[in-house]
PDB file of C-alpha atoms and ligand atoms in Angstrom:
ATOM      1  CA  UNK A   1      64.653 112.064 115.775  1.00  0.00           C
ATOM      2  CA  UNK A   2      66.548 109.401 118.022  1.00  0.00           C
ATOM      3  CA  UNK A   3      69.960 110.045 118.495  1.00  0.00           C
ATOM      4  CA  UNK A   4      70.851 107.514 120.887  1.00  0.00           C
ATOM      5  CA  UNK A   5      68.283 104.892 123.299  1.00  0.00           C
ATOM      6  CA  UNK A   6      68.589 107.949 125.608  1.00  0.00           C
ATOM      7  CA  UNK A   7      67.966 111.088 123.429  1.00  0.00           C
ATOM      8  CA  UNK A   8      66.010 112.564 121.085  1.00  0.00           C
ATOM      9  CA  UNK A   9      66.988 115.378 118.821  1.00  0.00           C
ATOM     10  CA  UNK A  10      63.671 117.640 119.122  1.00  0.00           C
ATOM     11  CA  UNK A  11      63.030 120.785 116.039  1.00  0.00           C
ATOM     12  CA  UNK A  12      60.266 122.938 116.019  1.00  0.00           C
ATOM     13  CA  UNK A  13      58.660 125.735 113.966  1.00  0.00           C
ATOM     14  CA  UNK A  14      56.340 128.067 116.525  1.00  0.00           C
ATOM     15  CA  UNK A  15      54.836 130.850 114.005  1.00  0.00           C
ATOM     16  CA  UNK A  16      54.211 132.744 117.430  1.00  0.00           C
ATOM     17  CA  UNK A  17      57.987 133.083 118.101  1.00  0.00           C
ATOM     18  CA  UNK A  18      59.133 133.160 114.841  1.00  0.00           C
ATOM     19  CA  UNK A  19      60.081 137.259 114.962  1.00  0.00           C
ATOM     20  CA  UNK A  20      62.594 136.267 117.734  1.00  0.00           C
ATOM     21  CA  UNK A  21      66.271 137.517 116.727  1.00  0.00           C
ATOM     22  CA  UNK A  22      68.153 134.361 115.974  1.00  0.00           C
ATOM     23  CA  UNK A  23      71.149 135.642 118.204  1.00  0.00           C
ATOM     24  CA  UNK A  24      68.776 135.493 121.393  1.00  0.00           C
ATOM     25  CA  UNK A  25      69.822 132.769 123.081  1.00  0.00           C
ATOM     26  CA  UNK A  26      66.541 129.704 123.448  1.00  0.00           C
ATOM     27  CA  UNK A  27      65.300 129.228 127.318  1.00  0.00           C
ATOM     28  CA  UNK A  28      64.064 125.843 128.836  1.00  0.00           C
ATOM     29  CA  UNK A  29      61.251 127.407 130.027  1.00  0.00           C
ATOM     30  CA  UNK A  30      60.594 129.089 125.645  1.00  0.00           C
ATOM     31  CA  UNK A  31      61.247 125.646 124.314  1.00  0.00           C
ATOM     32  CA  UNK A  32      58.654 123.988 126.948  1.00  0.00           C
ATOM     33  CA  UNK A  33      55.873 126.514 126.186  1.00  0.00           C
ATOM     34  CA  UNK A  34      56.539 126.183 122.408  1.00  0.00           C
ATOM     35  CA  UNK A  35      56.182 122.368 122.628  1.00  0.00           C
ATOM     36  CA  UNK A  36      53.128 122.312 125.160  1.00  0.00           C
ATOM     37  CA  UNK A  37      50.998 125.286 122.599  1.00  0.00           C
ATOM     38  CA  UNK A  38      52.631 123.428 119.472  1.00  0.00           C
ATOM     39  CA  UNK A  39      51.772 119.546 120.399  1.00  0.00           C
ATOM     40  CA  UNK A  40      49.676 119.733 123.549  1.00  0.00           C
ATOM     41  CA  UNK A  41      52.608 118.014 125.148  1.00  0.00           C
ATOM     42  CA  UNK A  42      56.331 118.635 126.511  1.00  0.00           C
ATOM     43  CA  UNK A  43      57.391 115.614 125.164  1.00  0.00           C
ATOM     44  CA  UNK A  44      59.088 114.594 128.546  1.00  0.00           C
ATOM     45  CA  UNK A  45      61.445 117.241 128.169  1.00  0.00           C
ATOM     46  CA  UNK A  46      64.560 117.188 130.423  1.00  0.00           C
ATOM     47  CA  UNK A  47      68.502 117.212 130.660  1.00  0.00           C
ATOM     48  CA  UNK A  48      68.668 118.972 127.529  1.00  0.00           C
ATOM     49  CA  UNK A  49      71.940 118.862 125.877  1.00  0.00           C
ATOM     50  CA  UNK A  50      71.685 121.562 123.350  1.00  0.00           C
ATOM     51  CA  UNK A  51      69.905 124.467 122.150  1.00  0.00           C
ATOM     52  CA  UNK A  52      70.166 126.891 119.172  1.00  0.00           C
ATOM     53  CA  UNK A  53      67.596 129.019 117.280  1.00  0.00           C
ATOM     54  CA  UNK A  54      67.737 128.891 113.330  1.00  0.00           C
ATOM     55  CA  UNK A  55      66.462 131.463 110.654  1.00  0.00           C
ATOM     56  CA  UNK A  56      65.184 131.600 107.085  1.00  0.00           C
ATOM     57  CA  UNK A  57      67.309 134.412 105.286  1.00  0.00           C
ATOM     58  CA  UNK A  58      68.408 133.089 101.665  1.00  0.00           C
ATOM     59  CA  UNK A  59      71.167 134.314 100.215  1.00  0.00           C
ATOM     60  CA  UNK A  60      73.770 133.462  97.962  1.00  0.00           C
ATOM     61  CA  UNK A  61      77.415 134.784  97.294  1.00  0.00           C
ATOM     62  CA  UNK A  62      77.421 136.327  93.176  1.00  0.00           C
ATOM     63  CA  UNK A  63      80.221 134.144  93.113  1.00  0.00           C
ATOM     64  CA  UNK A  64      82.032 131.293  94.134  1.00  0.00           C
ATOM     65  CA  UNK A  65      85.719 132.079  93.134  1.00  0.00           C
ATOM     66  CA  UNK A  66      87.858 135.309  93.507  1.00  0.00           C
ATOM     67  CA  UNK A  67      91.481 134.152  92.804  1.00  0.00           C
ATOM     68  CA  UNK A  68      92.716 132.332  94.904  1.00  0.00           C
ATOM     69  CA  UNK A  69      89.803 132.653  97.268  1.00  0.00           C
ATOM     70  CA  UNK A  70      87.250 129.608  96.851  1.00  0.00           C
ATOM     71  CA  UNK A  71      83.723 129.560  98.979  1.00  0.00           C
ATOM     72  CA  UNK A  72      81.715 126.301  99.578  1.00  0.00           C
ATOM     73  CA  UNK A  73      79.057 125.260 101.924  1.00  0.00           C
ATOM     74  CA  UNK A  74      77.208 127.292 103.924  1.00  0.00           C
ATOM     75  CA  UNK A  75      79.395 130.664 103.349  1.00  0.00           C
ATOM     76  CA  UNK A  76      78.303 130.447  99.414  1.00  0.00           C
ATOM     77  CA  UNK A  77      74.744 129.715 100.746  1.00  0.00           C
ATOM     78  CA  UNK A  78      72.308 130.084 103.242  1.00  0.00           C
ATOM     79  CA  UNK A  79      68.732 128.860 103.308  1.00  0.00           C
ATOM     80  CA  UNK A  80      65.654 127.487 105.226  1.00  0.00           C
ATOM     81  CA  UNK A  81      67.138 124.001 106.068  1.00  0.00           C
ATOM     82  CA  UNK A  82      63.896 122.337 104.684  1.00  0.00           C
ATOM     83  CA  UNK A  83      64.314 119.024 103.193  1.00  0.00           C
ATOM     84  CA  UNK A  84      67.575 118.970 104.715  1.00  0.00           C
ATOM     85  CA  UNK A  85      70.043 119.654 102.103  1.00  0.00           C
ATOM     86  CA  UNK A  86      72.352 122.149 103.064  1.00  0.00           C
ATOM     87  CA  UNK A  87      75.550 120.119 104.148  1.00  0.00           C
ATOM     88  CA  UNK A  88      74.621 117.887 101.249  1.00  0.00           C
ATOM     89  CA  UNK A  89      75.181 120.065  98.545  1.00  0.00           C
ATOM     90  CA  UNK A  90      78.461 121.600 100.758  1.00  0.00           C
ATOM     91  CA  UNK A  91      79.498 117.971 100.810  1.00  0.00           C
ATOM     92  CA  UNK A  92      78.930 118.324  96.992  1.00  0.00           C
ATOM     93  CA  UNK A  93      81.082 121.023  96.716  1.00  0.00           C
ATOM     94  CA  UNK A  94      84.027 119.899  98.611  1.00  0.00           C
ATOM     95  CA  UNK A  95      83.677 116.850  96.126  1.00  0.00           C
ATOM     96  CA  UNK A  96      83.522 119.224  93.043  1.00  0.00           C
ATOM     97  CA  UNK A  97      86.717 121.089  94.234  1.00  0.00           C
ATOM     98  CA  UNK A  98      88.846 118.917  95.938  1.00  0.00           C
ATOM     99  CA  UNK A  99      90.514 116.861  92.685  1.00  0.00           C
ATOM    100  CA  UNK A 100      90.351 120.427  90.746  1.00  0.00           C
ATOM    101  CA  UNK A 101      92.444 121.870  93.379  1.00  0.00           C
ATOM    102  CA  UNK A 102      94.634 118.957  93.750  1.00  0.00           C
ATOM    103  CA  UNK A 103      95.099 119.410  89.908  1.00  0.00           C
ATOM    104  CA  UNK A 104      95.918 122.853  90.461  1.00  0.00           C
ATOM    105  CA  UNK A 105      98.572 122.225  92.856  1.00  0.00           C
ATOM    106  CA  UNK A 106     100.032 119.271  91.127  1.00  0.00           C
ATOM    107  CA  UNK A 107     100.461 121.296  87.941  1.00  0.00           C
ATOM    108  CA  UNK A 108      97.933 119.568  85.510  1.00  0.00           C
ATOM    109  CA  UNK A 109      94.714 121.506  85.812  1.00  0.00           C
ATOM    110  CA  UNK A 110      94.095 123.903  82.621  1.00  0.00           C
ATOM    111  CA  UNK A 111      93.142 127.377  83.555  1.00  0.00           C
ATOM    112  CA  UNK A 112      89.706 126.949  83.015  1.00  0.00           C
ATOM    113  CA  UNK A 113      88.996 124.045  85.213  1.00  0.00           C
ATOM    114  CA  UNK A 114      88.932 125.905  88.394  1.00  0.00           C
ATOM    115  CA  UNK A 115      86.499 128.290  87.214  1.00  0.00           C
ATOM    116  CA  UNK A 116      84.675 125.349  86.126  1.00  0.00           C
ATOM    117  CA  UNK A 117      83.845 125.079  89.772  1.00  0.00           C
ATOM    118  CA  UNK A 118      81.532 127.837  90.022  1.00  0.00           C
ATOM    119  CA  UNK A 119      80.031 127.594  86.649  1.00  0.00           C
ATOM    120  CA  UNK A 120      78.710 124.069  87.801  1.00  0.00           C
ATOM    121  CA  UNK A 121      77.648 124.450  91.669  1.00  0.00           C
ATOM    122  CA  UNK A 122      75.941 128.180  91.080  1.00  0.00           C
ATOM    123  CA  UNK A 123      73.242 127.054  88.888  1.00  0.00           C
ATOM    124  CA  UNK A 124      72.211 124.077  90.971  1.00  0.00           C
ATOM    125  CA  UNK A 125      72.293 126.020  94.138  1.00  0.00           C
ATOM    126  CA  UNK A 126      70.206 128.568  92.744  1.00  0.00           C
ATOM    127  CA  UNK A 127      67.577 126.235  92.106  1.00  0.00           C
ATOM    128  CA  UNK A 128      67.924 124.813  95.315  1.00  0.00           C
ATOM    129  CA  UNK A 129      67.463 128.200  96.757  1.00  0.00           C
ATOM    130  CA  UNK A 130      64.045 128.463  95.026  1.00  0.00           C
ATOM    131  CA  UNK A 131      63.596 125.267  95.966  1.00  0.00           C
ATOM    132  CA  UNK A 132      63.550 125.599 100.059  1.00  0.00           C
ATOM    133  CA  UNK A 133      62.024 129.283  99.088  1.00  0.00           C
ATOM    134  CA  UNK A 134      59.228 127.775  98.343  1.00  0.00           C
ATOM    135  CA  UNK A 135      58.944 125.081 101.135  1.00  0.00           C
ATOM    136  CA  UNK A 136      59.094 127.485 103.524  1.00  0.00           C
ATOM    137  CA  UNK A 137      55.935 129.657 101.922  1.00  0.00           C
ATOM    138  CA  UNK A 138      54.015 126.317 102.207  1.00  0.00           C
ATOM    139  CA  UNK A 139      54.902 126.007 106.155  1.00  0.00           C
ATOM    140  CA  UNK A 140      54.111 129.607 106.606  1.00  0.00           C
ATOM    141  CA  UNK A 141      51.126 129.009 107.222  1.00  0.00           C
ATOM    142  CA  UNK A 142      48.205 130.353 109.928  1.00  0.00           C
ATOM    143  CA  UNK A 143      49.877 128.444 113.305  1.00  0.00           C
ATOM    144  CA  UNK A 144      49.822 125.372 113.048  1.00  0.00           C
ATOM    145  CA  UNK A 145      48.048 123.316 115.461  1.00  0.00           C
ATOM    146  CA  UNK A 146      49.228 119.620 115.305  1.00  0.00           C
ATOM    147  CA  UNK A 147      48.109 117.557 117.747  1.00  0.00           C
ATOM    148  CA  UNK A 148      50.193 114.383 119.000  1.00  0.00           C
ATOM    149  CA  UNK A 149      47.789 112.613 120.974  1.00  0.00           C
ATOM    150  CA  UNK A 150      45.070 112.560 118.343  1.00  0.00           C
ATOM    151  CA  UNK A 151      47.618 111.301 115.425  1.00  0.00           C
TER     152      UNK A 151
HETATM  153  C1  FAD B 201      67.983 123.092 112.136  1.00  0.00           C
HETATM  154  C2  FAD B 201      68.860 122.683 110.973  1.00  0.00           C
HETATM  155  C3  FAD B 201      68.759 121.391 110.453  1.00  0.00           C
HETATM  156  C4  FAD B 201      69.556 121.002 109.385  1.00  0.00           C
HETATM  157  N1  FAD B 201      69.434 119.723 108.895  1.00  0.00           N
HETATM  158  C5  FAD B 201      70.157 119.347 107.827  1.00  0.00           C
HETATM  159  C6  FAD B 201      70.010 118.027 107.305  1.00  0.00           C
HETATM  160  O1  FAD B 201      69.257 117.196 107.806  1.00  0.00           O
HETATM  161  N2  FAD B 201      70.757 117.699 106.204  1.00  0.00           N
HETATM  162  C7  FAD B 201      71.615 118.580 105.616  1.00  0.00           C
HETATM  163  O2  FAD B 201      72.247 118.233 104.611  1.00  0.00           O
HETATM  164  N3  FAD B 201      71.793 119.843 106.114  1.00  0.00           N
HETATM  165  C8  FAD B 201      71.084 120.235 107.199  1.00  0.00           C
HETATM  166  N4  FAD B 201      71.243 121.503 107.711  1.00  0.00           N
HETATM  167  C9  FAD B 201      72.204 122.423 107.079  1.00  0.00           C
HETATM  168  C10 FAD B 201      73.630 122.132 107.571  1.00  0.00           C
HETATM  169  O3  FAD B 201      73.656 122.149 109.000  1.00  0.00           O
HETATM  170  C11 FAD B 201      74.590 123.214 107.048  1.00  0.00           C
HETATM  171  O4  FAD B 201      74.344 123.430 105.666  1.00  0.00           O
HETATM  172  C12 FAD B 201      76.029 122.767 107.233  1.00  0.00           C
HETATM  173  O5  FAD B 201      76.292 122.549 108.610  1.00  0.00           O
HETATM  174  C13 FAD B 201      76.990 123.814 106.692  1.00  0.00           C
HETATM  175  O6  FAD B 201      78.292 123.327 106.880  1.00  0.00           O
HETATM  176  P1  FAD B 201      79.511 124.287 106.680  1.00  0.00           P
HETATM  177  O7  FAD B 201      80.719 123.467 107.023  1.00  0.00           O
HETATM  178  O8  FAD B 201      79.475 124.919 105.330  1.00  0.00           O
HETATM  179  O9  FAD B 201      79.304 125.474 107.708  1.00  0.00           O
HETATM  180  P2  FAD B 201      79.242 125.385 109.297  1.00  0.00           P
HETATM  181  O10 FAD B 201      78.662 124.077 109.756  1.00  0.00           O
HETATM  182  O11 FAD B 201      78.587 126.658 109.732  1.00  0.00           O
HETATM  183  O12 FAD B 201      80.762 125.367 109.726  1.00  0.00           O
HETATM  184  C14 FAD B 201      81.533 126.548 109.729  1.00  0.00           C
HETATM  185  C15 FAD B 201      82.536 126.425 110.864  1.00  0.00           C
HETATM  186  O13 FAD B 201      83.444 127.523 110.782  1.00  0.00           O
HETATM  187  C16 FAD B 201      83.667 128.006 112.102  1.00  0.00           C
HETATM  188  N5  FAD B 201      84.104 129.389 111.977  1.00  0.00           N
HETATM  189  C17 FAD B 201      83.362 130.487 111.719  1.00  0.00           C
HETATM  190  N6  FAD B 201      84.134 131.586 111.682  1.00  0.00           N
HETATM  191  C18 FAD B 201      85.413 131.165 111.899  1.00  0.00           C
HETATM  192  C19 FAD B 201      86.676 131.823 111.953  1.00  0.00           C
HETATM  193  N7  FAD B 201      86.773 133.151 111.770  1.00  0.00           N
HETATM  194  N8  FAD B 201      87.756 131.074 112.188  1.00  0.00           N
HETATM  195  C20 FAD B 201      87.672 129.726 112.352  1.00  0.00           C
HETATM  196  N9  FAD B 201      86.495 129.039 112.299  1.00  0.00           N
HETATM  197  C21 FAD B 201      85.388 129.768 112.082  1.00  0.00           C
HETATM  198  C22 FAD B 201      82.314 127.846 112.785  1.00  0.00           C
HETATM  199  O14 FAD B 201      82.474 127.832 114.186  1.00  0.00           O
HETATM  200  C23 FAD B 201      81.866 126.509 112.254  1.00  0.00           C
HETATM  201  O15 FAD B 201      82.322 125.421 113.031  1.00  0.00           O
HETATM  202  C24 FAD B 201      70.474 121.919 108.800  1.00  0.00           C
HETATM  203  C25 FAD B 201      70.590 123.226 109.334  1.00  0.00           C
HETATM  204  C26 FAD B 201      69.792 123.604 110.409  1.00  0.00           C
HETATM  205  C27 FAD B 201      69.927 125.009 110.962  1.00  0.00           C
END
């Protein structure tokens, strides 16, 4: 994915590595060797800016309000981030919240509107949950052996 004329955002799945501990920190030398078995190719890797390793665990916090205590984004969920959805629906959170809060504050908000915030986000992110659940059991696959050349 081009970021810039001059750089290229590069993600990869590599079923070999994928029972590497998230917290271990990626190599040059890793990334290359994924690349080359995954593609047949390093892509012209070099003067990388960035890299980080990324998970599947799915979870979700029971709920979403505890007083005065309010979770959104990623720390009320975690998932694969297949399709790409995960600081969507965060976004969508912050946008559910913000004018209840703000109501809150200001003094007009009925008691029940803050806990309207979980009520409404939970469901939806439990389907989404299900959702990237079952992306990721159609990638798991036997390794995948795409081949850039030949597409
Ligand atoms: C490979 C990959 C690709 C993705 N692609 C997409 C995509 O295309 N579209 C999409 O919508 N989503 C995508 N996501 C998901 C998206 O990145 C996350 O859902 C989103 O970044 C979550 O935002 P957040 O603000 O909730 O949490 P975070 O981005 O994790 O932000 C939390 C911040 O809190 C800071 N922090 C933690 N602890 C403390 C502390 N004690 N004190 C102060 N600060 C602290 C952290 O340093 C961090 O900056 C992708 C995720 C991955 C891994």
């Amino acid at each position: 994915m081009p970021i810039n004329d001059h750089m290229y955002r590069v993600l990869m799945i590599d079923m070999e590595r994928s029972n590497i501990s998230k917290d271990e920190p990626v190599t040059l030398e890793e990334f290359r060797s994924s690349l080359i078995r995954t593609t047949g190719s390093d892509l012209g890797l070099n003067d990388v800016k960035w890299m980080s390793r990324f998970g599947n665990a799915t979870r979700q916090a029971g709920r979403y309000r505890n007083g005065r205590l309010f979770l959104a984004g990623d720390s009320a969920h975690i998932h694969f981030p297949a399709g790409g959805q995960g600081m969507n629906v965060g976004l969508q959170e912050a946008m559910n919240l913000g004018w209840k809060l703000a109501g809150a504050i200001k003094g007009w908000a009925p008691d029940w509107l803050l806990n309207s915030y979980h009520a409404e986000r939970f469901p939806w992110n439990t389907a989404l949950l299900r959702n990237t659940e079952v992306q990721t059991l159609l990638l798991d696959v036997t390794p995948l052996s795409l081949n850039f050349e030949a597409c």
